[in-house]
Amino acid sequence: SHYVLGVLFLVYVINFIDRQVLSVFIGPIKEEFGVSDTAMGLLVGLAFALFYTIAGIPIARWADRGNRRTIIALGLTVWSAMTVTCGLARSFVQLALARVGVGVGEAAGSPPAHSLISDYFPVEKRATAMGIYSWGIYVGSALAYLGGGYLRTHFDWRTAFIVLGIPGLLVALLVRFTVREPPRGYSEKVVVTAEAATFGETLAHLLSCRSWVYLVAGTCFLSLTGYGVLMWGYEFFGRIHAMPPMTIGMWMAGIVGIGGSIGSYSGGALADWLGRRDPAWYMRLPALVTAASVPLAVAFLMAESSAAAMSFFFVFYILANFYVPAMHTINQNLSKLRMRATAAAILLFIVNLVGAGAGPFVVGLLNDVFAASYGQEAIRYSLLSVAMTGIFGAGFLWLSSRHLASDLERARE
């Protein structure tokens, strides 16, 4: 189980390297193709997220019936090849189409991975395992910032996509030939003979859980902030604090990689520990921690010195990622065994369409809207606008905690 978790973590690292590297090159790509911040927001956000979310549902339906290991290996091959294709693009439209291909490939990553983790790890250890898997977000983003910063300094953006896309093709072989496909319900020690639930049955079951509805509403707001900062944070430090690319890459790599990993692991481990006493803590803990993170976001974005901004950013990023493992764990725990991959895809469909799709686009759009009043400072107020939505996210997670125990009991029955 630990080996499989390690391999899936590596896949998720590559997922976020290939997804995130574009944020490092917003400036050069914008300059080369002569497009606006709004267009770049569409490129880094909606062009990826729309097809990522649409493709996720049928792929997850396949994963609930077929071999999840093979599906992950195929998806990794596709998105790595399309990342290389991004580096070969000669127009903005070609780059956008290649970005769509990356999104379609990555749709085969997390839903079957969440289902595999749930079969390899029992309920009382699942949030911790999800937290470790979620490290891939932060380690992958950190490597994208660090490697991208170096490549931006010494090479062009096309070279970066080609260099960073190739390793995934090799890891796809590792997944295909070394990961074992477990029986459904393996961690619960039950035998599952029923057919996979239909999409309609899965969605109806999840919507019947009020805790799930509030969970999704809350995480939509939190992912809006998270992806907005991930995709525009590099550009923020360049525009506001005039830091050189390599310096930004090193700082962003450390903050996102270390801070995000601390937050994700701590959120999962503490949720498992507190959840043994009262399952409501799976949502109560991230609600409280998220509320505490909002003032730190304001401090990080409004700080005048780069050192102060980076310091506040580090603490903010730890707290802002406490919710991630609990979100995925509760989504799996509320699901029946033959609907887990589809349940993961439904959650990712909604959250990523709002977060990965709308988040970067809204920031880019607000950059252009605020530019007339604030000039180069516009990005500061754009990111501040999306960061304040964390207040609503915390509120909805708290509401989720109030219904969680009864919904989990009904799911077990």
CSV table of C-alpha atoms in Angstrom, one decimal:
chain,number,residue,atom,x,y,z
A,1,SER,CA,0.0,0.0,0.0
A,2,HIS,CA,2.8,2.4,0.8
A,3,TYR,CA,4.6,1.6,-2.5
A,4,VAL,CA,1.4,2.3,-4.4
A,5,LEU,CA,0.9,5.6,-2.5
A,6,GLY,CA,4.4,6.6,-3.4
A,7,VAL,CA,4.0,5.9,-7.1
A,8,LEU,CA,0.6,7.7,-7.2
A,9,PHE,CA,2.3,10.6,-5.4
A,10,LEU,CA,5.0,10.7,-8.1
A,11,VAL,CA,2.3,10.7,-10.8
A,12,TYR,CA,0.6,13.7,-9.0
A,13,VAL,CA,3.9,15.5,-8.9
A,14,ILE,CA,4.2,15.2,-12.6
A,15,ASN,CA,0.6,16.2,-13.0
A,16,PHE,CA,1.2,19.5,-11.3
A,17,ILE,CA,4.6,20.2,-12.9
A,18,ASP,CA,2.9,19.9,-16.4
A,19,ARG,CA,-0.1,21.9,-15.2
A,20,GLN,CA,1.8,24.6,-13.3
A,21,VAL,CA,4.8,25.4,-15.5
A,22,LEU,CA,2.7,27.7,-17.7
A,23,SER,CA,2.3,30.1,-14.8
A,24,VAL,CA,6.1,30.8,-14.8
A,25,PHE,CA,6.0,31.9,-18.5
A,26,ILE,CA,2.8,34.1,-18.5
A,27,GLY,CA,5.0,37.2,-19.1
A,28,PRO,CA,7.1,35.8,-22.1
A,29,ILE,CA,4.1,34.1,-23.7
A,30,LYS,CA,1.9,37.2,-23.4
A,31,GLU,CA,4.7,39.3,-24.9
A,32,GLU,CA,5.4,36.9,-27.8
A,33,PHE,CA,1.8,36.5,-28.9
A,34,GLY,CA,0.6,40.0,-28.0
A,35,VAL,CA,-2.4,39.0,-25.9
A,36,SER,CA,-4.1,40.5,-22.7
A,37,ASP,CA,-4.1,39.3,-19.1
A,38,THR,CA,-7.6,38.1,-19.7
A,39,ALA,CA,-6.5,35.9,-22.6
A,40,MET,CA,-3.7,34.5,-20.5
A,41,GLY,CA,-6.2,33.8,-17.7
A,42,LEU,CA,-8.2,31.8,-20.1
A,43,LEU,CA,-5.1,29.9,-21.3
A,44,VAL,CA,-3.8,29.0,-17.8
A,45,GLY,CA,-7.3,28.4,-16.4
A,46,LEU,CA,-10.4,27.6,-18.5
A,47,ALA,CA,-8.6,26.1,-21.5
A,48,PHE,CA,-7.2,23.4,-19.2
A,49,ALA,CA,-10.0,23.1,-16.6
A,50,LEU,CA,-13.1,23.0,-19.0
A,51,PHE,CA,-11.9,19.9,-20.8
A,52,TYR,CA,-10.2,18.4,-17.7
A,53,THR,CA,-13.6,18.5,-15.9
A,54,ILE,CA,-15.7,17.3,-18.9
A,55,ALA,CA,-13.4,14.4,-19.7
A,56,GLY,CA,-13.2,13.5,-16.0
A,57,ILE,CA,-16.7,12.1,-15.8
A,58,PRO,CA,-16.6,9.4,-18.5
A,59,ILE,CA,-13.0,8.5,-17.5
A,60,ALA,CA,-14.2,8.0,-13.9
A,61,ARG,CA,-17.1,5.9,-15.1
A,62,TRP,CA,-14.6,3.7,-16.9
A,63,ALA,CA,-12.4,3.6,-13.7
A,64,ASP,CA,-15.4,2.3,-11.6
A,65,ARG,CA,-15.7,-0.6,-14.0
A,66,GLY,CA,-12.2,-1.2,-15.4
A,67,ASN,CA,-8.5,-1.3,-14.4
A,68,ARG,CA,-7.6,1.9,-12.6
A,69,ARG,CA,-3.9,1.3,-12.8
A,70,THR,CA,-4.0,1.1,-16.6
A,71,ILE,CA,-6.2,4.2,-16.9
A,72,ILE,CA,-3.8,6.3,-14.9
A,73,ALA,CA,-0.8,5.1,-17.0
A,74,LEU,CA,-2.7,6.0,-20.3
A,75,GLY,CA,-3.7,9.4,-19.0
A,76,LEU,CA,-0.1,10.1,-17.9
A,77,THR,CA,1.2,9.2,-21.3
A,78,VAL,CA,-1.4,11.5,-23.0
A,79,TRP,CA,-0.8,14.6,-20.8
A,80,SER,CA,3.0,14.3,-20.9
A,81,ALA,CA,2.9,14.0,-24.7
A,82,MET,CA,0.7,17.1,-24.9
A,83,THR,CA,3.0,19.0,-22.6
A,84,VAL,CA,5.8,18.4,-25.1
A,85,THR,CA,3.4,19.6,-27.8
A,86,CYS,CA,2.9,22.9,-25.9
A,87,GLY,CA,6.6,23.5,-26.5
A,88,LEU,CA,6.1,23.0,-30.2
A,89,ALA,CA,3.2,25.5,-30.6
A,90,ARG,CA,3.7,28.4,-33.0
A,91,SER,CA,0.6,30.4,-32.3
A,92,PHE,CA,-1.6,31.2,-29.3
A,93,VAL,CA,-4.4,29.0,-30.7
A,94,GLN,CA,-2.0,26.0,-31.1
A,95,LEU,CA,-0.8,26.5,-27.5
A,96,ALA,CA,-4.4,26.6,-26.3
A,97,LEU,CA,-5.3,23.4,-28.1
A,98,ALA,CA,-2.3,21.7,-26.7
A,99,ARG,CA,-3.3,22.9,-23.2
A,100,VAL,CA,-6.7,21.3,-23.8
A,101,GLY,CA,-4.9,18.0,-24.5
A,102,VAL,CA,-3.0,18.3,-21.2
A,103,GLY,CA,-6.4,18.8,-19.4
A,104,VAL,CA,-8.0,15.7,-21.1
A,105,GLY,CA,-5.0,13.5,-20.2
A,106,GLU,CA,-4.9,14.7,-16.6
A,107,ALA,CA,-8.6,13.9,-16.1
A,108,ALA,CA,-7.4,10.3,-15.9
A,109,GLY,CA,-5.2,11.0,-12.9
A,110,SER,CA,-7.0,11.8,-9.6
A,111,PRO,CA,-10.4,10.0,-9.8
A,112,PRO,CA,-8.9,6.5,-10.3
A,113,ALA,CA,-6.1,7.4,-7.9
A,114,HIS,CA,-8.5,8.4,-5.1
A,115,SER,CA,-10.4,5.1,-5.7
A,116,LEU,CA,-7.2,3.1,-5.5
A,117,ILE,CA,-6.1,4.9,-2.3
A,118,SER,CA,-9.5,4.1,-0.7
A,119,ASP,CA,-9.1,0.4,-1.5
A,120,TYR,CA,-5.5,0.3,-0.1
A,121,PHE,CA,-6.1,2.3,3.1
A,122,PRO,CA,-8.8,1.8,5.8
A,123,VAL,CA,-11.1,4.6,6.9
A,124,GLU,CA,-9.0,5.5,10.0
A,125,LYS,CA,-5.8,6.1,7.9
A,126,ARG,CA,-7.4,7.4,4.7
A,127,ALA,CA,-7.2,11.2,5.4
A,128,THR,CA,-3.4,10.8,6.2
A,129,ALA,CA,-2.9,8.9,2.9
A,130,MET,CA,-4.9,11.5,1.0
A,131,GLY,CA,-2.8,14.2,2.6
A,132,ILE,CA,0.4,12.5,1.4
A,133,TYR,CA,-1.0,12.0,-2.1
A,134,SER,CA,-1.9,15.7,-2.1
A,135,TRP,CA,1.7,16.6,-1.5
A,136,GLY,CA,1.9,16.1,-5.2
A,137,ILE,CA,0.2,19.5,-5.7
A,138,TYR,CA,2.8,21.3,-3.8
A,139,VAL,CA,5.9,19.3,-4.7
A,140,GLY,CA,4.9,19.4,-8.4
A,141,SER,CA,4.2,23.1,-8.3
A,142,ALA,CA,7.5,23.8,-6.4
A,143,LEU,CA,9.5,21.9,-9.1
A,144,ALA,CA,7.6,23.8,-11.8
A,145,TYR,CA,8.5,27.1,-10.2
A,146,LEU,CA,12.1,26.1,-9.5
A,147,GLY,CA,12.8,24.3,-12.8
A,148,GLY,CA,10.7,26.9,-14.7
A,149,GLY,CA,12.6,29.8,-13.1
A,150,TYR,CA,15.9,28.3,-14.1
A,151,LEU,CA,14.7,27.5,-17.6
A,152,ARG,CA,13.2,31.0,-18.0
A,153,THR,CA,16.5,32.5,-17.0
A,154,HIS,CA,18.7,30.4,-19.4
A,155,PHE,CA,16.3,29.2,-22.1
A,156,ASP,CA,13.0,30.0,-23.8
A,157,TRP,CA,9.6,28.8,-22.7
A,158,ARG,CA,9.3,26.2,-25.4
A,159,THR,CA,12.4,24.4,-24.1
A,160,ALA,CA,10.8,24.3,-20.7
A,161,PHE,CA,7.7,22.5,-21.8
A,162,ILE,CA,9.7,19.9,-23.8
A,163,VAL,CA,12.1,19.2,-21.0
A,164,LEU,CA,9.4,18.9,-18.3
A,165,GLY,CA,7.0,16.8,-20.4
A,166,ILE,CA,9.4,13.9,-21.2
A,167,PRO,CA,9.8,12.3,-17.7
A,168,GLY,CA,6.1,11.5,-17.5
A,169,LEU,CA,6.3,9.1,-20.4
A,170,LEU,CA,8.8,7.0,-18.4
A,171,VAL,CA,6.8,7.1,-15.2
A,172,ALA,CA,3.7,5.8,-17.1
A,173,LEU,CA,5.6,2.6,-17.7
A,174,LEU,CA,6.4,2.4,-13.9
A,175,VAL,CA,2.7,2.7,-13.1
A,176,ARG,CA,1.6,0.1,-15.7
A,177,PHE,CA,4.0,-2.6,-14.8
A,178,THR,CA,4.5,-2.2,-11.0
A,179,VAL,CA,1.2,-1.2,-9.5
A,180,ARG,CA,-1.3,-3.9,-8.6
A,181,GLU,CA,-5.0,-3.4,-9.1
A,182,PRO,CA,-6.8,-4.4,-5.8
A,183,PRO,CA,-10.3,-5.8,-5.5
A,184,ARG,CA,-13.0,-3.2,-4.8
A,185,GLY,CA,-13.6,-2.9,-1.1
A,186,TYR,CA,-10.2,-4.3,-0.2
A,187,SER,CA,-9.5,-2.0,2.7
A,188,GLU,CA,-13.0,-2.5,4.2
A,189,LYS,CA,-12.5,-6.3,3.8
A,190,VAL,CA,-15.8,-6.8,2.0
A,191,VAL,CA,-16.6,-8.5,-1.3
A,192,VAL,CA,-18.2,-6.3,-3.9
A,193,THR,CA,-20.1,-8.1,-6.6
A,194,ALA,CA,-22.6,-5.4,-7.7
A,195,GLU,CA,-22.2,-3.5,-10.9
A,196,ALA,CA,-20.9,0.0,-10.7
A,197,ALA,CA,-23.4,2.7,-9.8
A,198,THR,CA,-24.7,4.8,-12.7
A,199,PHE,CA,-23.7,8.5,-12.9
A,200,GLY,CA,-27.3,9.5,-11.9
A,201,GLU,CA,-27.3,7.2,-8.9
A,202,THR,CA,-23.9,8.5,-7.7
A,203,LEU,CA,-25.0,12.1,-8.1
A,204,ALA,CA,-28.3,11.6,-6.4
A,205,HIS,CA,-26.6,9.8,-3.5
A,206,LEU,CA,-24.1,12.6,-3.0
A,207,LEU,CA,-26.8,15.4,-3.3
A,208,SER,CA,-28.8,13.6,-0.6
A,209,CYS,CA,-26.0,14.3,1.8
A,210,ARG,CA,-26.3,17.9,3.1
A,211,SER,CA,-22.7,17.7,4.4
A,212,TRP,CA,-21.5,17.0,0.8
A,213,VAL,CA,-23.4,19.9,-0.7
A,214,TYR,CA,-21.9,22.3,1.9
A,215,LEU,CA,-18.5,20.7,1.4
A,216,VAL,CA,-18.6,21.4,-2.3
A,217,ALA,CA,-19.8,24.9,-1.9
A,218,GLY,CA,-17.0,25.7,0.6
A,219,THR,CA,-14.2,24.1,-1.5
A,220,CYS,CA,-15.3,26.0,-4.6
A,221,PHE,CA,-14.5,29.3,-2.8
A,222,LEU,CA,-11.3,27.9,-1.4
A,223,SER,CA,-10.1,26.6,-4.8
A,224,LEU,CA,-10.9,29.9,-6.4
A,225,THR,CA,-8.3,31.5,-4.1
A,226,GLY,CA,-5.9,28.6,-4.3
A,227,TYR,CA,-5.7,28.4,-8.1
A,228,GLY,CA,-5.7,32.2,-8.4
A,229,VAL,CA,-2.6,32.4,-6.2
A,230,LEU,CA,-0.9,29.4,-7.8
A,231,MET,CA,-1.3,30.6,-11.3
A,232,TRP,CA,-0.7,34.4,-10.7
A,233,GLY,CA,1.6,34.3,-7.7
A,234,TYR,CA,4.8,34.1,-9.7
A,235,GLU,CA,3.7,37.1,-11.8
A,236,PHE,CA,2.6,39.0,-8.7
A,237,PHE,CA,6.1,38.9,-7.2
A,238,GLY,CA,7.6,39.9,-10.5
A,239,ARG,CA,5.3,42.9,-11.1
A,240,ILE,CA,4.9,44.2,-7.5
A,241,HIS,CA,8.2,43.4,-6.0
A,242,ALA,CA,10.4,43.4,-9.1
A,243,MET,CA,12.1,40.2,-8.2
A,244,PRO,CA,14.2,38.4,-10.8
A,245,PRO,CA,12.7,35.1,-12.3
A,246,MET,CA,15.2,32.7,-10.6
A,247,THR,CA,14.7,34.3,-7.2
A,248,ILE,CA,10.9,34.1,-7.5
A,249,GLY,CA,11.2,30.5,-8.6
A,250,MET,CA,13.4,29.6,-5.6
A,251,TRP,CA,11.1,31.3,-3.1
A,252,MET,CA,7.8,30.1,-4.6
A,253,ALA,CA,9.3,26.5,-4.8
A,254,GLY,CA,10.1,26.6,-1.0
A,255,ILE,CA,6.8,28.2,0.1
A,256,VAL,CA,4.5,26.2,-2.1
A,257,GLY,CA,6.5,22.9,-1.8
A,258,ILE,CA,7.2,23.0,1.9
A,259,GLY,CA,4.3,25.1,3.1
A,260,GLY,CA,1.7,23.3,1.1
A,261,SER,CA,3.1,19.8,2.1
A,262,ILE,CA,3.0,20.8,5.8
A,263,GLY,CA,-0.5,22.1,5.5
A,264,SER,CA,-1.8,19.0,3.6
A,265,TYR,CA,-0.1,16.4,5.8
A,266,SER,CA,-1.1,18.3,9.0
A,267,GLY,CA,-4.7,18.7,7.8
A,268,GLY,CA,-5.0,15.0,7.0
A,269,ALA,CA,-3.2,13.7,10.2
A,270,LEU,CA,-5.1,16.0,12.5
A,271,ALA,CA,-8.4,15.2,10.8
A,272,ASP,CA,-7.8,11.5,11.3
A,273,TRP,CA,-6.9,12.0,15.0
A,274,LEU,CA,-9.8,14.3,15.8
A,275,GLY,CA,-12.2,12.4,13.6
A,276,ARG,CA,-11.8,9.3,15.7
A,277,ARG,CA,-13.5,11.2,18.6
A,278,ASP,CA,-16.1,13.1,16.5
A,279,PRO,CA,-16.3,12.8,12.7
A,280,ALA,CA,-17.5,16.4,12.5
A,281,TRP,CA,-13.9,17.5,13.0
A,282,TYR,CA,-13.1,16.4,9.5
A,283,MET,CA,-14.9,19.6,8.4
A,284,ARG,CA,-14.7,21.6,11.6
A,285,LEU,CA,-10.9,21.7,11.6
A,286,PRO,CA,-10.4,23.0,8.1
A,287,ALA,CA,-13.2,25.6,8.6
A,288,LEU,CA,-11.5,27.1,11.6
A,289,VAL,CA,-8.0,27.0,10.1
A,290,THR,CA,-9.3,28.5,6.8
A,291,ALA,CA,-10.9,31.4,8.7
A,292,ALA,CA,-7.6,32.1,10.4
A,293,SER,CA,-5.8,32.1,7.0
A,294,VAL,CA,-7.7,35.0,5.5
A,295,PRO,CA,-6.0,37.9,7.4
A,296,LEU,CA,-2.6,36.4,6.5
A,297,ALA,CA,-3.6,36.5,2.8
A,298,VAL,CA,-4.4,40.2,3.2
A,299,ALA,CA,-1.0,40.8,4.9
A,300,PHE,CA,0.9,38.9,2.2
A,301,LEU,CA,-0.7,40.8,-0.7
A,302,MET,CA,-0.5,44.2,0.9
A,303,ALA,CA,3.0,44.0,2.3
A,304,GLU,CA,5.4,46.6,0.9
A,305,SER,CA,8.6,44.6,1.3
A,306,SER,CA,9.2,41.3,-0.6
A,307,ALA,CA,10.6,39.6,2.6
A,308,ALA,CA,7.4,40.4,4.6
A,309,ALA,CA,5.2,39.3,1.7
A,310,MET,CA,7.0,36.0,1.4
A,311,SER,CA,6.9,35.4,5.2
A,312,PHE,CA,3.1,36.0,5.4
A,313,PHE,CA,2.7,34.0,2.2
A,314,PHE,CA,4.4,31.0,3.7
A,315,VAL,CA,2.2,30.9,6.8
A,316,PHE,CA,-0.9,31.6,4.8
A,317,TYR,CA,-0.1,28.7,2.4
A,318,ILE,CA,0.2,26.2,5.2
A,319,LEU,CA,-3.2,27.1,6.7
A,320,ALA,CA,-4.9,27.5,3.3
A,321,ASN,CA,-4.2,23.8,2.4
A,322,PHE,CA,-5.5,22.1,5.6
A,323,TYR,CA,-8.8,21.4,3.9
A,324,VAL,CA,-7.5,19.4,0.9
A,325,PRO,CA,-7.1,15.9,2.4
A,326,ALA,CA,-10.3,16.2,4.4
A,327,MET,CA,-12.2,17.3,1.3
A,328,HIS,CA,-11.2,14.2,-0.7
A,329,THR,CA,-11.5,11.8,2.2
A,330,ILE,CA,-15.0,12.8,3.1
A,331,ASN,CA,-16.0,12.6,-0.5
A,332,GLN,CA,-14.8,9.0,-0.6
A,333,ASN,CA,-16.2,8.1,2.8
A,334,LEU,CA,-19.7,9.4,1.8
A,335,SER,CA,-19.6,7.3,-1.4
A,336,LYS,CA,-20.5,3.7,-1.9
A,337,LEU,CA,-17.7,1.3,-3.0
A,338,ARG,CA,-18.7,1.1,-6.7
A,339,MET,CA,-19.1,4.8,-7.2
A,340,ARG,CA,-15.8,6.1,-5.7
A,341,ALA,CA,-14.0,7.1,-8.9
A,342,THR,CA,-17.2,8.7,-10.2
A,343,ALA,CA,-17.7,10.6,-6.9
A,344,ALA,CA,-14.1,11.9,-7.1
A,345,ALA,CA,-14.7,13.0,-10.7
A,346,ILE,CA,-17.9,14.8,-9.8
A,347,LEU,CA,-16.2,16.7,-6.9
A,348,LEU,CA,-13.2,17.6,-9.2
A,349,PHE,CA,-15.6,18.6,-12.0
A,350,ILE,CA,-17.3,21.2,-9.8
A,351,VAL,CA,-14.3,22.4,-7.8
A,352,ASN,CA,-11.8,22.5,-10.7
A,353,LEU,CA,-14.3,24.3,-13.1
A,354,VAL,CA,-14.6,27.0,-10.4
A,355,GLY,CA,-11.1,27.0,-9.1
A,356,ALA,CA,-8.7,25.9,-11.9
A,357,GLY,CA,-11.0,27.3,-14.6
A,358,ALA,CA,-12.5,30.5,-13.1
A,359,GLY,CA,-9.8,31.4,-10.6
A,360,PRO,CA,-7.0,32.3,-13.0
A,361,PHE,CA,-9.5,33.8,-15.5
A,362,VAL,CA,-11.1,36.1,-12.8
A,363,VAL,CA,-7.7,37.3,-11.7
A,364,GLY,CA,-6.6,38.0,-15.3
A,365,LEU,CA,-9.9,39.8,-16.0
A,366,LEU,CA,-9.6,41.9,-12.9
A,367,ASN,CA,-6.0,42.8,-13.7
A,368,ASP,CA,-7.3,44.4,-17.0
A,369,VAL,CA,-10.3,46.0,-15.2
A,370,PHE,CA,-8.2,47.5,-12.3
A,371,ALA,CA,-5.3,48.5,-14.6
A,372,ALA,CA,-6.8,51.9,-15.4
A,373,SER,CA,-6.9,52.8,-11.7
A,374,TYR,CA,-3.9,50.9,-10.3
A,375,GLY,CA,-1.6,50.3,-13.2
A,376,GLN,CA,1.1,47.7,-12.3
A,377,GLU,CA,-0.5,47.4,-8.8
A,378,ALA,CA,-3.7,46.0,-10.3
A,379,ILE,CA,-2.7,42.4,-9.7
A,380,ARG,CA,-2.4,43.1,-6.0
A,381,TYR,CA,-6.1,44.0,-5.8
A,382,SER,CA,-7.2,41.2,-8.1
A,383,LEU,CA,-5.6,38.5,-5.9
A,384,LEU,CA,-7.0,40.3,-2.8
A,385,SER,CA,-10.5,40.1,-4.3
A,386,VAL,CA,-10.4,36.3,-4.7
A,387,ALA,CA,-8.6,35.8,-1.4
A,388,MET,CA,-11.5,37.3,0.5
A,389,THR,CA,-13.8,34.6,-0.7
A,390,GLY,CA,-12.1,32.3,1.8
A,391,ILE,CA,-14.5,33.7,4.4
A,392,PHE,CA,-17.4,32.1,2.6
A,393,GLY,CA,-15.4,28.9,2.1
A,394,ALA,CA,-14.9,28.6,5.9
A,395,GLY,CA,-18.5,29.2,6.6
A,396,PHE,CA,-19.7,26.5,4.3
A,397,LEU,CA,-17.2,24.0,5.7
A,398,TRP,CA,-18.6,24.7,9.2
A,399,LEU,CA,-22.1,24.0,7.9
A,400,SER,CA,-20.9,20.8,6.5
A,401,SER,CA,-19.5,19.7,9.8
A,402,ARG,CA,-23.0,20.0,11.4
A,403,HIS,CA,-24.5,17.3,9.2
A,404,LEU,CA,-21.4,15.1,8.6
A,405,ALA,CA,-21.9,12.5,11.4
A,406,SER,CA,-25.4,11.6,10.4
A,407,ASP,CA,-24.5,11.5,6.7
A,408,LEU,CA,-21.5,9.2,7.3
A,409,GLU,CA,-23.7,6.9,9.4
A,410,ARG,CA,-26.3,6.7,6.6
A,411,ALA,CA,-23.5,6.0,4.0
A,412,ARG,CA,-22.2,3.1,6.2
A,413,GLU,CA,-25.6,1.6,6.5
